[in-house]
Amino acid sequence: MSAREQSTGISSSRSRADTPVDVDGVRITHPARVVYPDDGITKGEVAAYYAAVADWILPELINRPLSMVRCPGGTDSACFFQKHHAAKLGSSVRPIPLEEKGGGEDDYVYIRDRKGLLQLVQMNTIEFHPWGSRVDKPDSPDRIVLDLDPAPGVAWEAVVEGARGIRDLLDGMQLTSFVRTSGGKGLHVVVPFRRGPGWQTVKDFCERVADAMVERAPDRYIATASKAQREGKIFIDWLRNARGATSVCSWSLRARDGAPVAMPLRWEELGKVASGAAFGMQAALERAKSLKADPWDGMAKLQQRLPKG
């Protein structure tokens, strides 16, 4: 048995037969189907990964409206976002009726436990993108995500410097922040806060933070989504902090070559990371096994408030 097979619990002989396997009580069909062609990672191994990191990822997911990236044919085929509920997703994948932008209501998705997580994986979910609010009060957000998205050619060191700059700016507002790799090109700076302000207030605050970064260094940062103006700069994406907008959560795989993972870090670890996609699935599994404490330890207990105005 290979090292990867040992770590995931899916044997090559079992995979070749492609018979359903049980992963933590959830039936995973077609476990030998290759999900990441360039890496040879199968659906069974993806399921085993999420079972192994469930205790780490679930605090980011449970009781939050959720969008998923599903890839029924693997990551090299047509993947799609899904945010609405369907019975076929599984008995532990629950509906939450939410008001739509155009009026009326529709059922969105949320989960409460490991079984719901793995049922979504059985339905070929690769990425998990939760809301910044919870299902009991979906219009009362409790966290923001500022995404540093570098243009091609921007050095990784500049992205790290930008994340630290946002942290310092937030520190000046008495706000504690946390950092993770995005599993793509950049970094996310995450700020939890006490529920109270509505979505528009939160979005306005995020825009002010992004604008403050641009004012400090207009040659390095941009706060608009215009690709024509982004050459050589880092886009401080504050637009993810609106009602219905989402960001990938910590420990989620990304549907990209190399099976990268969005990985939470301690701020002091940031200088040791080489890119936003530094952690592949195997490296994430090894990190999950070796961690003695949550890199974001203390986040859940913070009772900080966003400043007004």
PDB file of C-alpha atoms in Angstrom:
ATOM      1  CA  MET A   1       0.000   0.000   0.000  1.00  0.00           C
ATOM      2  CA  SER A   2       1.368   3.432  -0.964  1.00  0.00           C
ATOM      3  CA  ALA A   3       1.959   6.223   1.543  1.00  0.00           C
ATOM      4  CA  ARG A   4      -1.007   8.120   0.146  1.00  0.00           C
ATOM      5  CA  GLU A   5      -3.217   5.034   0.363  1.00  0.00           C
ATOM      6  CA  GLN A   6      -2.142   4.526   3.975  1.00  0.00           C
ATOM      7  CA  SER A   7      -2.956   8.146   4.847  1.00  0.00           C
ATOM      8  CA  THR A   8      -6.351   8.136   3.164  1.00  0.00           C
ATOM      9  CA  GLY A   9      -7.437   4.598   4.001  1.00  0.00           C
ATOM     10  CA  ILE A  10      -8.353   3.727   0.392  1.00  0.00           C
ATOM     11  CA  SER A  11      -6.438   0.721  -0.914  1.00  0.00           C
ATOM     12  CA  SER A  12      -5.493   0.394  -4.579  1.00  0.00           C
ATOM     13  CA  SER A  13      -7.079  -3.063  -4.884  1.00  0.00           C
ATOM     14  CA  ARG A  14     -10.326  -1.818  -3.439  1.00  0.00           C
ATOM     15  CA  SER A  15     -10.234   1.254  -5.672  1.00  0.00           C
ATOM     16  CA  ARG A  16      -9.656  -0.832  -8.793  1.00  0.00           C
ATOM     17  CA  ALA A  17     -12.873  -2.716  -8.115  1.00  0.00           C
ATOM     18  CA  ASP A  18     -14.648   0.654  -7.760  1.00  0.00           C
ATOM     19  CA  THR A  19     -17.185  -0.818  -5.402  1.00  0.00           C
ATOM     20  CA  PRO A  20     -18.811   1.614  -2.943  1.00  0.00           C
ATOM     21  CA  VAL A  21     -16.900   2.214   0.271  1.00  0.00           C
ATOM     22  CA  ASP A  22     -18.048   3.328   3.696  1.00  0.00           C
ATOM     23  CA  VAL A  23     -16.426   6.521   4.960  1.00  0.00           C
ATOM     24  CA  ASP A  24     -17.550   7.365   8.486  1.00  0.00           C
ATOM     25  CA  GLY A  25     -20.973   5.849   7.868  1.00  0.00           C
ATOM     26  CA  VAL A  26     -21.544   7.489   4.475  1.00  0.00           C
ATOM     27  CA  ARG A  27     -21.660   5.356   1.341  1.00  0.00           C
ATOM     28  CA  ILE A  28     -19.211   6.716  -1.231  1.00  0.00           C
ATOM     29  CA  THR A  29     -19.919   5.436  -4.720  1.00  0.00           C
ATOM     30  CA  HIS A  30     -17.313   5.191  -7.495  1.00  0.00           C
ATOM     31  CA  PRO A  31     -14.380   5.726  -5.100  1.00  0.00           C
ATOM     32  CA  ALA A  32     -11.879   4.926  -7.884  1.00  0.00           C
ATOM     33  CA  ARG A  33     -13.135   7.701 -10.144  1.00  0.00           C
ATOM     34  CA  VAL A  34     -10.214  10.057 -10.713  1.00  0.00           C
ATOM     35  CA  VAL A  35     -11.090  13.568  -9.548  1.00  0.00           C
ATOM     36  CA  TYR A  36      -7.701  15.244 -10.021  1.00  0.00           C
ATOM     37  CA  PRO A  37      -6.291  13.789 -13.258  1.00  0.00           C
ATOM     38  CA  ASP A  38      -2.828  15.351 -13.017  1.00  0.00           C
ATOM     39  CA  ASP A  39      -2.381  14.022  -9.499  1.00  0.00           C
ATOM     40  CA  GLY A  40      -4.276  10.728  -9.757  1.00  0.00           C
ATOM     41  CA  ILE A  41      -6.407  11.591  -6.720  1.00  0.00           C
ATOM     42  CA  THR A  42      -9.687   9.690  -6.605  1.00  0.00           C
ATOM     43  CA  LYS A  43     -13.119  10.427  -5.231  1.00  0.00           C
ATOM     44  CA  GLY A  44     -12.498   7.920  -2.452  1.00  0.00           C
ATOM     45  CA  GLU A  45      -9.342   9.735  -1.445  1.00  0.00           C
ATOM     46  CA  VAL A  46     -11.166  13.084  -1.455  1.00  0.00           C
ATOM     47  CA  ALA A  47     -13.815  11.588   0.842  1.00  0.00           C
ATOM     48  CA  ALA A  48     -11.151  10.159   3.128  1.00  0.00           C
ATOM     49  CA  TYR A  49      -9.424  13.554   3.228  1.00  0.00           C
ATOM     50  CA  TYR A  50     -12.579  15.317   4.375  1.00  0.00           C
ATOM     51  CA  ALA A  51     -13.228  12.608   6.965  1.00  0.00           C
ATOM     52  CA  ALA A  52      -9.683  13.083   8.297  1.00  0.00           C
ATOM     53  CA  VAL A  53      -9.984  16.888   8.594  1.00  0.00           C
ATOM     54  CA  ALA A  54     -13.651  16.987   9.609  1.00  0.00           C
ATOM     55  CA  ASP A  55     -12.924  18.194  13.141  1.00  0.00           C
ATOM     56  CA  TRP A  56     -10.943  21.107  11.686  1.00  0.00           C
ATOM     57  CA  ILE A  57     -13.287  22.128   8.872  1.00  0.00           C
ATOM     58  CA  LEU A  58     -16.685  21.710  10.543  1.00  0.00           C
ATOM     59  CA  PRO A  59     -16.386  24.766  12.834  1.00  0.00           C
ATOM     60  CA  GLU A  60     -16.072  26.806   9.614  1.00  0.00           C
ATOM     61  CA  LEU A  61     -19.141  25.205   8.036  1.00  0.00           C
ATOM     62  CA  ILE A  62     -21.822  24.108  10.460  1.00  0.00           C
ATOM     63  CA  ASN A  63     -25.003  26.161  10.653  1.00  0.00           C
ATOM     64  CA  ARG A  64     -23.940  28.567   7.900  1.00  0.00           C
ATOM     65  CA  PRO A  65     -25.633  28.915   4.506  1.00  0.00           C
ATOM     66  CA  LEU A  66     -23.293  27.215   2.103  1.00  0.00           C
ATOM     67  CA  SER A  67     -22.342  27.237  -1.559  1.00  0.00           C
ATOM     68  CA  MET A  68     -20.440  24.305  -3.029  1.00  0.00           C
ATOM     69  CA  VAL A  69     -18.277  23.702  -6.072  1.00  0.00           C
ATOM     70  CA  ARG A  70     -19.281  20.318  -7.490  1.00  0.00           C
ATOM     71  CA  CYS A  71     -17.241  18.459 -10.102  1.00  0.00           C
ATOM     72  CA  PRO A  72     -19.137  15.304 -11.158  1.00  0.00           C
ATOM     73  CA  GLY A  73     -16.668  14.565 -13.948  1.00  0.00           C
ATOM     74  CA  GLY A  74     -13.530  15.581 -12.083  1.00  0.00           C
ATOM     75  CA  THR A  75     -11.722  18.893 -11.885  1.00  0.00           C
ATOM     76  CA  ASP A  76     -10.772  18.905 -15.560  1.00  0.00           C
ATOM     77  CA  SER A  77     -14.430  18.858 -16.639  1.00  0.00           C
ATOM     78  CA  ALA A  78     -17.363  21.186 -16.076  1.00  0.00           C
ATOM     79  CA  CYS A  79     -17.500  22.161 -12.388  1.00  0.00           C
ATOM     80  CA  PHE A  80     -20.276  24.384 -11.090  1.00  0.00           C
ATOM     81  CA  PHE A  81     -21.392  26.370  -8.064  1.00  0.00           C
ATOM     82  CA  GLN A  82     -24.503  25.181  -6.267  1.00  0.00           C
ATOM     83  CA  LYS A  83     -26.219  27.107  -3.494  1.00  0.00           C
ATOM     84  CA  HIS A  84     -29.780  25.776  -3.562  1.00  0.00           C
ATOM     85  CA  HIS A  85     -30.955  22.696  -1.740  1.00  0.00           C
ATOM     86  CA  ALA A  86     -32.020  19.462  -3.407  1.00  0.00           C
ATOM     87  CA  ALA A  87     -33.209  16.283  -1.714  1.00  0.00           C
ATOM     88  CA  LYS A  88     -30.653  14.199  -3.621  1.00  0.00           C
ATOM     89  CA  LEU A  89     -27.819  15.912  -1.724  1.00  0.00           C
ATOM     90  CA  GLY A  90     -28.481  13.734   1.311  1.00  0.00           C
ATOM     91  CA  SER A  91     -30.640  13.370   4.401  1.00  0.00           C
ATOM     92  CA  SER A  92     -28.191  15.357   6.566  1.00  0.00           C
ATOM     93  CA  VAL A  93     -27.866  18.196   4.061  1.00  0.00           C
ATOM     94  CA  ARG A  94     -30.505  20.597   5.283  1.00  0.00           C
ATOM     95  CA  PRO A  95     -32.575  23.353   3.660  1.00  0.00           C
ATOM     96  CA  ILE A  96     -32.751  26.906   4.925  1.00  0.00           C
ATOM     97  CA  PRO A  97     -35.336  29.199   3.265  1.00  0.00           C
ATOM     98  CA  LEU A  98     -33.750  32.535   2.393  1.00  0.00           C
ATOM     99  CA  GLU A  99     -35.017  35.582   0.601  1.00  0.00           C
ATOM    100  CA  GLU A 100     -33.714  35.916  -2.955  1.00  0.00           C
ATOM    101  CA  LYS A 101     -32.385  39.153  -4.444  1.00  0.00           C
ATOM    102  CA  GLY A 102     -35.224  39.290  -6.956  1.00  0.00           C
ATOM    103  CA  GLY A 103     -37.881  38.618  -4.324  1.00  0.00           C
ATOM    104  CA  GLY A 104     -39.445  35.430  -3.039  1.00  0.00           C
ATOM    105  CA  GLU A 105     -37.711  32.641  -1.164  1.00  0.00           C
ATOM    106  CA  ASP A 106     -35.735  29.557  -2.065  1.00  0.00           C
ATOM    107  CA  ASP A 107     -34.107  26.813  -0.035  1.00  0.00           C
ATOM    108  CA  TYR A 108     -30.357  27.172   0.437  1.00  0.00           C
ATOM    109  CA  VAL A 109     -28.025  24.563   1.934  1.00  0.00           C
ATOM    110  CA  TYR A 110     -26.481  24.108   5.355  1.00  0.00           C
ATOM    111  CA  ILE A 111     -25.049  21.210   7.352  1.00  0.00           C
ATOM    112  CA  ARG A 112     -24.785  20.443  11.056  1.00  0.00           C
ATOM    113  CA  ASP A 113     -22.389  17.524  11.254  1.00  0.00           C
ATOM    114  CA  ARG A 114     -19.798  15.223   9.722  1.00  0.00           C
ATOM    115  CA  LYS A 115     -22.450  13.154   7.954  1.00  0.00           C
ATOM    116  CA  GLY A 116     -23.729  16.201   6.084  1.00  0.00           C
ATOM    117  CA  LEU A 117     -20.172  17.081   5.061  1.00  0.00           C
ATOM    118  CA  LEU A 118     -19.506  13.622   3.654  1.00  0.00           C
ATOM    119  CA  GLN A 119     -22.880  13.416   1.932  1.00  0.00           C
ATOM    120  CA  LEU A 120     -21.932  16.543   0.007  1.00  0.00           C
ATOM    121  CA  VAL A 121     -18.605  14.933  -0.881  1.00  0.00           C
ATOM    122  CA  GLN A 122     -20.500  11.872  -2.103  1.00  0.00           C
ATOM    123  CA  MET A 123     -22.330  14.270  -4.427  1.00  0.00           C
ATOM    124  CA  ASN A 124     -18.959  15.314  -5.874  1.00  0.00           C
ATOM    125  CA  THR A 125     -18.457  18.486  -3.854  1.00  0.00           C
ATOM    126  CA  ILE A 126     -14.820  19.611  -3.920  1.00  0.00           C
ATOM    127  CA  GLU A 127     -14.974  23.151  -2.495  1.00  0.00           C
ATOM    128  CA  PHE A 128     -16.953  24.595   0.424  1.00  0.00           C
ATOM    129  CA  HIS A 129     -17.877  28.296   0.505  1.00  0.00           C
ATOM    130  CA  PRO A 130     -19.861  29.361   3.612  1.00  0.00           C
ATOM    131  CA  TRP A 131     -21.644  32.653   4.198  1.00  0.00           C
ATOM    132  CA  GLY A 132     -20.328  35.147   6.733  1.00  0.00           C
ATOM    133  CA  SER A 133     -23.466  34.623   8.819  1.00  0.00           C
ATOM    134  CA  ARG A 134     -25.358  31.779  10.473  1.00  0.00           C
ATOM    135  CA  VAL A 135     -28.680  30.206   9.616  1.00  0.00           C
ATOM    136  CA  ASP A 136     -30.395  31.459  12.782  1.00  0.00           C
ATOM    137  CA  LYS A 137     -29.695  35.081  11.759  1.00  0.00           C
ATOM    138  CA  PRO A 138     -28.662  35.105   8.105  1.00  0.00           C
ATOM    139  CA  ASP A 139     -28.880  38.891   7.904  1.00  0.00           C
ATOM    140  CA  SER A 140     -26.547  39.408  10.866  1.00  0.00           C
ATOM    141  CA  PRO A 141     -22.997  38.647   9.686  1.00  0.00           C
ATOM    142  CA  ASP A 142     -20.279  37.746  12.169  1.00  0.00           C
ATOM    143  CA  ARG A 143     -17.111  37.677  10.079  1.00  0.00           C
ATOM    144  CA  ILE A 144     -15.483  39.356   7.128  1.00  0.00           C
ATOM    145  CA  VAL A 145     -12.955  38.092   4.600  1.00  0.00           C
ATOM    146  CA  LEU A 146     -10.527  40.380   2.787  1.00  0.00           C
ATOM    147  CA  ASP A 147      -9.007  38.536  -0.167  1.00  0.00           C
ATOM    148  CA  LEU A 148      -5.611  39.593  -1.486  1.00  0.00           C
ATOM    149  CA  ASP A 149      -5.679  38.664  -5.175  1.00  0.00           C
ATOM    150  CA  PRO A 150      -2.384  39.444  -6.947  1.00  0.00           C
ATOM    151  CA  ALA A 151      -2.135  40.179 -10.659  1.00  0.00           C
ATOM    152  CA  PRO A 152       0.174  37.902 -12.679  1.00  0.00           C
ATOM    153  CA  GLY A 153       3.797  38.636 -11.973  1.00  0.00           C
ATOM    154  CA  VAL A 154       3.302  40.087  -8.488  1.00  0.00           C
ATOM    155  CA  ALA A 155       5.826  38.562  -6.094  1.00  0.00           C
ATOM    156  CA  TRP A 156       4.533  36.377  -3.282  1.00  0.00           C
ATOM    157  CA  GLU A 157       6.489  38.475  -0.796  1.00  0.00           C
ATOM    158  CA  ALA A 158       4.347  41.456  -1.801  1.00  0.00           C
ATOM    159  CA  VAL A 159       1.175  39.488  -1.038  1.00  0.00           C
ATOM    160  CA  VAL A 160       2.523  38.568   2.406  1.00  0.00           C
ATOM    161  CA  GLU A 161       3.437  42.207   3.012  1.00  0.00           C
ATOM    162  CA  GLY A 162      -0.082  43.243   1.999  1.00  0.00           C
ATOM    163  CA  ALA A 163      -1.696  40.792   4.426  1.00  0.00           C
ATOM    164  CA  ARG A 164       0.490  42.075   7.241  1.00  0.00           C
ATOM    165  CA  GLY A 165      -0.436  45.624   6.270  1.00  0.00           C
ATOM    166  CA  ILE A 166      -4.140  44.818   6.596  1.00  0.00           C
ATOM    167  CA  ARG A 167      -3.465  43.153   9.945  1.00  0.00           C
ATOM    168  CA  ASP A 168      -1.672  46.273  11.175  1.00  0.00           C
ATOM    169  CA  LEU A 169      -4.488  48.499   9.935  1.00  0.00           C
ATOM    170  CA  LEU A 170      -7.036  46.362  11.774  1.00  0.00           C
ATOM    171  CA  ASP A 171      -4.862  46.271  14.895  1.00  0.00           C
ATOM    172  CA  GLY A 172      -5.134  50.054  14.934  1.00  0.00           C
ATOM    173  CA  MET A 173      -8.901  49.610  15.168  1.00  0.00           C
ATOM    174  CA  GLN A 174      -8.515  47.112  18.049  1.00  0.00           C
ATOM    175  CA  LEU A 175      -9.548  44.250  15.759  1.00  0.00           C
ATOM    176  CA  THR A 176      -7.799  40.879  15.906  1.00  0.00           C
ATOM    177  CA  SER A 177      -7.489  39.198  12.516  1.00  0.00           C
ATOM    178  CA  PHE A 178      -6.503  35.780  11.208  1.00  0.00           C
ATOM    179  CA  VAL A 179      -4.828  34.645   7.989  1.00  0.00           C
ATOM    180  CA  ARG A 180      -5.078  31.684   5.621  1.00  0.00           C
ATOM    181  CA  THR A 181      -3.758  30.704   2.233  1.00  0.00           C
ATOM    182  CA  SER A 182      -6.535  30.795  -0.343  1.00  0.00           C
ATOM    183  CA  GLY A 183      -5.488  27.589  -2.071  1.00  0.00           C
ATOM    184  CA  GLY A 184      -5.024  29.781  -5.144  1.00  0.00           C
ATOM    185  CA  LYS A 185      -2.788  32.792  -5.742  1.00  0.00           C
ATOM    186  CA  GLY A 186      -3.371  34.790  -2.603  1.00  0.00           C
ATOM    187  CA  LEU A 187      -4.234  35.133   1.047  1.00  0.00           C
ATOM    188  CA  HIS A 188      -7.373  35.782   3.082  1.00  0.00           C
ATOM    189  CA  VAL A 189      -7.444  38.004   6.135  1.00  0.00           C
ATOM    190  CA  VAL A 190     -10.431  37.022   8.285  1.00  0.00           C
ATOM    191  CA  VAL A 191     -12.012  39.103  11.043  1.00  0.00           C
ATOM    192  CA  PRO A 192     -14.666  37.714  13.410  1.00  0.00           C
ATOM    193  CA  PHE A 193     -16.942  40.109  15.269  1.00  0.00           C
ATOM    194  CA  ARG A 194     -20.091  40.252  17.362  1.00  0.00           C
ATOM    195  CA  ARG A 195     -23.295  40.140  15.391  1.00  0.00           C
ATOM    196  CA  GLY A 196     -25.170  43.402  15.167  1.00  0.00           C
ATOM    197  CA  PRO A 197     -24.317  45.405  12.039  1.00  0.00           C
ATOM    198  CA  GLY A 198     -26.169  44.455   8.859  1.00  0.00           C
ATOM    199  CA  TRP A 199     -24.683  43.452   5.543  1.00  0.00           C
ATOM    200  CA  GLN A 200     -24.506  46.954   4.078  1.00  0.00           C
ATOM    201  CA  THR A 201     -22.695  48.285   7.139  1.00  0.00           C
ATOM    202  CA  VAL A 202     -20.231  45.409   7.011  1.00  0.00           C
ATOM    203  CA  LYS A 203     -19.648  45.835   3.287  1.00  0.00           C
ATOM    204  CA  ASP A 204     -19.054  49.568   3.734  1.00  0.00           C
ATOM    205  CA  PHE A 205     -16.505  48.861   6.471  1.00  0.00           C
ATOM    206  CA  CYS A 206     -14.633  46.426   4.234  1.00  0.00           C
ATOM    207  CA  GLU A 207     -14.561  48.974   1.434  1.00  0.00           C
ATOM    208  CA  ARG A 208     -13.029  51.526   3.800  1.00  0.00           C
ATOM    209  CA  VAL A 209     -10.296  49.083   4.793  1.00  0.00           C
ATOM    210  CA  ALA A 210      -9.494  48.333   1.146  1.00  0.00           C
ATOM    211  CA  ASP A 211      -9.492  52.041   0.280  1.00  0.00           C
ATOM    212  CA  ALA A 212      -7.146  52.749   3.196  1.00  0.00           C
ATOM    213  CA  MET A 213      -4.677  50.205   1.844  1.00  0.00           C
ATOM    214  CA  VAL A 214      -4.838  51.809  -1.596  1.00  0.00           C
ATOM    215  CA  GLU A 215      -4.314  55.258  -0.100  1.00  0.00           C
ATOM    216  CA  ARG A 216      -1.184  54.028   1.676  1.00  0.00           C
ATOM    217  CA  ALA A 217       0.336  52.484  -1.468  1.00  0.00           C
ATOM    218  CA  PRO A 218      -1.605  53.210  -4.685  1.00  0.00           C
ATOM    219  CA  ASP A 219       1.206  51.698  -6.752  1.00  0.00           C
ATOM    220  CA  ARG A 220       0.771  48.328  -5.020  1.00  0.00           C
ATOM    221  CA  TYR A 221      -2.939  47.917  -4.258  1.00  0.00           C
ATOM    222  CA  ILE A 222      -6.256  48.404  -5.989  1.00  0.00           C
ATOM    223  CA  ALA A 223      -9.774  48.210  -4.556  1.00  0.00           C
ATOM    224  CA  THR A 224     -11.736  47.919  -7.801  1.00  0.00           C
ATOM    225  CA  ALA A 225     -12.373  44.747  -9.742  1.00  0.00           C
ATOM    226  CA  SER A 226     -11.279  46.280 -13.059  1.00  0.00           C
ATOM    227  CA  LYS A 227      -8.746  43.925 -14.630  1.00  0.00           C
ATOM    228  CA  ALA A 228      -7.559  46.684 -16.954  1.00  0.00           C
ATOM    229  CA  GLN A 229      -6.175  48.619 -13.965  1.00  0.00           C
ATOM    230  CA  ARG A 230      -4.778  45.689 -11.997  1.00  0.00           C
ATOM    231  CA  GLU A 231      -1.484  45.101 -13.790  1.00  0.00           C
ATOM    232  CA  GLY A 232       1.314  44.760 -11.263  1.00  0.00           C
ATOM    233  CA  LYS A 233      -1.027  45.282  -8.312  1.00  0.00           C
ATOM    234  CA  ILE A 234      -2.872  43.337  -5.622  1.00  0.00           C
ATOM    235  CA  PHE A 235      -6.651  43.568  -5.644  1.00  0.00           C
ATOM    236  CA  ILE A 236      -7.990  43.905  -2.104  1.00  0.00           C
ATOM    237  CA  ASP A 237     -11.258  42.102  -2.749  1.00  0.00           C
ATOM    238  CA  TRP A 238     -13.772  43.435  -0.236  1.00  0.00           C
ATOM    239  CA  LEU A 239     -16.793  42.537  -2.402  1.00  0.00           C
ATOM    240  CA  ARG A 240     -17.098  39.079  -0.830  1.00  0.00           C
ATOM    241  CA  ASN A 241     -18.716  40.648   2.210  1.00  0.00           C
ATOM    242  CA  ALA A 242     -22.211  41.175   0.877  1.00  0.00           C
ATOM    243  CA  ARG A 243     -25.337  39.148   1.525  1.00  0.00           C
ATOM    244  CA  GLY A 244     -25.083  35.906  -0.445  1.00  0.00           C
ATOM    245  CA  ALA A 245     -21.394  36.359  -1.267  1.00  0.00           C
ATOM    246  CA  THR A 246     -19.053  33.632  -0.054  1.00  0.00           C
ATOM    247  CA  SER A 247     -15.379  32.744   0.354  1.00  0.00           C
ATOM    248  CA  VAL A 248     -13.749  29.348   0.438  1.00  0.00           C
ATOM    249  CA  CYS A 249     -13.343  28.080   3.992  1.00  0.00           C
ATOM    250  CA  SER A 250     -10.270  26.827   5.798  1.00  0.00           C
ATOM    251  CA  TRP A 251      -9.291  23.208   5.053  1.00  0.00           C
ATOM    252  CA  SER A 252     -11.341  23.127   1.846  1.00  0.00           C
ATOM    253  CA  LEU A 253      -9.778  21.570  -1.217  1.00  0.00           C
ATOM    254  CA  ARG A 254      -9.750  23.666  -4.372  1.00  0.00           C
ATOM    255  CA  ALA A 255     -10.789  22.320  -7.772  1.00  0.00           C
ATOM    256  CA  ARG A 256      -7.377  23.080  -9.274  1.00  0.00           C
ATOM    257  CA  ASP A 257      -4.293  21.174 -10.352  1.00  0.00           C
ATOM    258  CA  GLY A 258      -2.299  19.943  -7.396  1.00  0.00           C
ATOM    259  CA  ALA A 259      -5.371  19.592  -5.135  1.00  0.00           C
ATOM    260  CA  PRO A 260      -4.427  22.691  -3.120  1.00  0.00           C
ATOM    261  CA  VAL A 261      -6.052  23.411   0.216  1.00  0.00           C
ATOM    262  CA  ALA A 262      -7.086  26.735   1.787  1.00  0.00           C
ATOM    263  CA  MET A 263      -5.013  26.548   4.944  1.00  0.00           C
ATOM    264  CA  PRO A 264      -5.371  28.554   8.188  1.00  0.00           C
ATOM    265  CA  LEU A 265      -2.071  29.805   9.558  1.00  0.00           C
ATOM    266  CA  ARG A 266      -0.755  31.528  12.615  1.00  0.00           C
ATOM    267  CA  TRP A 267       0.555  34.944  11.637  1.00  0.00           C
ATOM    268  CA  GLU A 268       4.059  33.896  12.628  1.00  0.00           C
ATOM    269  CA  GLU A 269       3.890  30.997  10.138  1.00  0.00           C
ATOM    270  CA  LEU A 270       3.163  33.247   7.178  1.00  0.00           C
ATOM    271  CA  GLY A 271       6.800  33.972   6.396  1.00  0.00           C
ATOM    272  CA  LYS A 272       7.489  30.246   6.009  1.00  0.00           C
ATOM    273  CA  VAL A 273       4.837  29.685   3.323  1.00  0.00           C
ATOM    274  CA  ALA A 274       5.870  29.860  -0.331  1.00  0.00           C
ATOM    275  CA  SER A 275       2.543  30.518  -2.067  1.00  0.00           C
ATOM    276  CA  GLY A 276      -1.218  30.612  -1.715  1.00  0.00           C
ATOM    277  CA  ALA A 277      -1.294  27.015  -2.944  1.00  0.00           C
ATOM    278  CA  ALA A 278       1.542  25.805  -0.734  1.00  0.00           C
ATOM    279  CA  PHE A 279      -0.515  23.035   0.895  1.00  0.00           C
ATOM    280  CA  GLY A 280      -1.627  20.149  -1.273  1.00  0.00           C
ATOM    281  CA  MET A 281      -3.962  17.447   0.002  1.00  0.00           C
ATOM    282  CA  GLN A 282      -1.183  15.267   1.394  1.00  0.00           C
ATOM    283  CA  ALA A 283       0.555  18.183   3.104  1.00  0.00           C
ATOM    284  CA  ALA A 284      -2.782  19.225   4.617  1.00  0.00           C
ATOM    285  CA  LEU A 285      -3.341  15.714   5.970  1.00  0.00           C
ATOM    286  CA  GLU A 286       0.099  15.721   7.548  1.00  0.00           C
ATOM    287  CA  ARG A 287      -0.530  19.144   9.059  1.00  0.00           C
ATOM    288  CA  ALA A 288      -3.886  18.035  10.464  1.00  0.00           C
ATOM    289  CA  LYS A 289      -2.190  15.102  12.184  1.00  0.00           C
ATOM    290  CA  SER A 290       0.666  17.141  13.620  1.00  0.00           C
ATOM    291  CA  LEU A 291      -1.202  20.223  14.850  1.00  0.00           C
ATOM    292  CA  LYS A 292      -1.424  20.452  18.618  1.00  0.00           C
ATOM    293  CA  ALA A 293      -3.766  23.462  18.552  1.00  0.00           C
ATOM    294  CA  ASP A 294      -5.962  25.262  16.074  1.00  0.00           C
ATOM    295  CA  PRO A 295      -3.932  27.932  14.214  1.00  0.00           C
ATOM    296  CA  TRP A 296      -6.956  30.178  14.788  1.00  0.00           C
ATOM    297  CA  ASP A 297      -7.247  29.247  18.456  1.00  0.00           C
ATOM    298  CA  GLY A 298      -9.302  31.818  20.344  1.00  0.00           C
ATOM    299  CA  MET A 299     -11.295  33.055  17.353  1.00  0.00           C
ATOM    300  CA  ALA A 300     -14.581  31.604  18.590  1.00  0.00           C
ATOM    301  CA  LYS A 301     -14.260  33.395  21.940  1.00  0.00           C
ATOM    302  CA  LEU A 302     -13.572  36.852  20.546  1.00  0.00           C
ATOM    303  CA  GLN A 303     -16.289  39.380  21.272  1.00  0.00           C
ATOM    304  CA  GLN A 304     -14.875  42.307  19.308  1.00  0.00           C
ATOM    305  CA  ARG A 305     -17.076  44.836  17.580  1.00  0.00           C
ATOM    306  CA  LEU A 306     -16.656  46.554  14.249  1.00  0.00           C
ATOM    307  CA  PRO A 307     -15.995  50.260  14.657  1.00  0.00           C
ATOM    308  CA  LYS A 308     -18.823  52.562  13.649  1.00  0.00           C
ATOM    309  CA  GLY A 309     -18.647  55.070  10.832  1.00  0.00           C
TER     310      GLY A 309
END
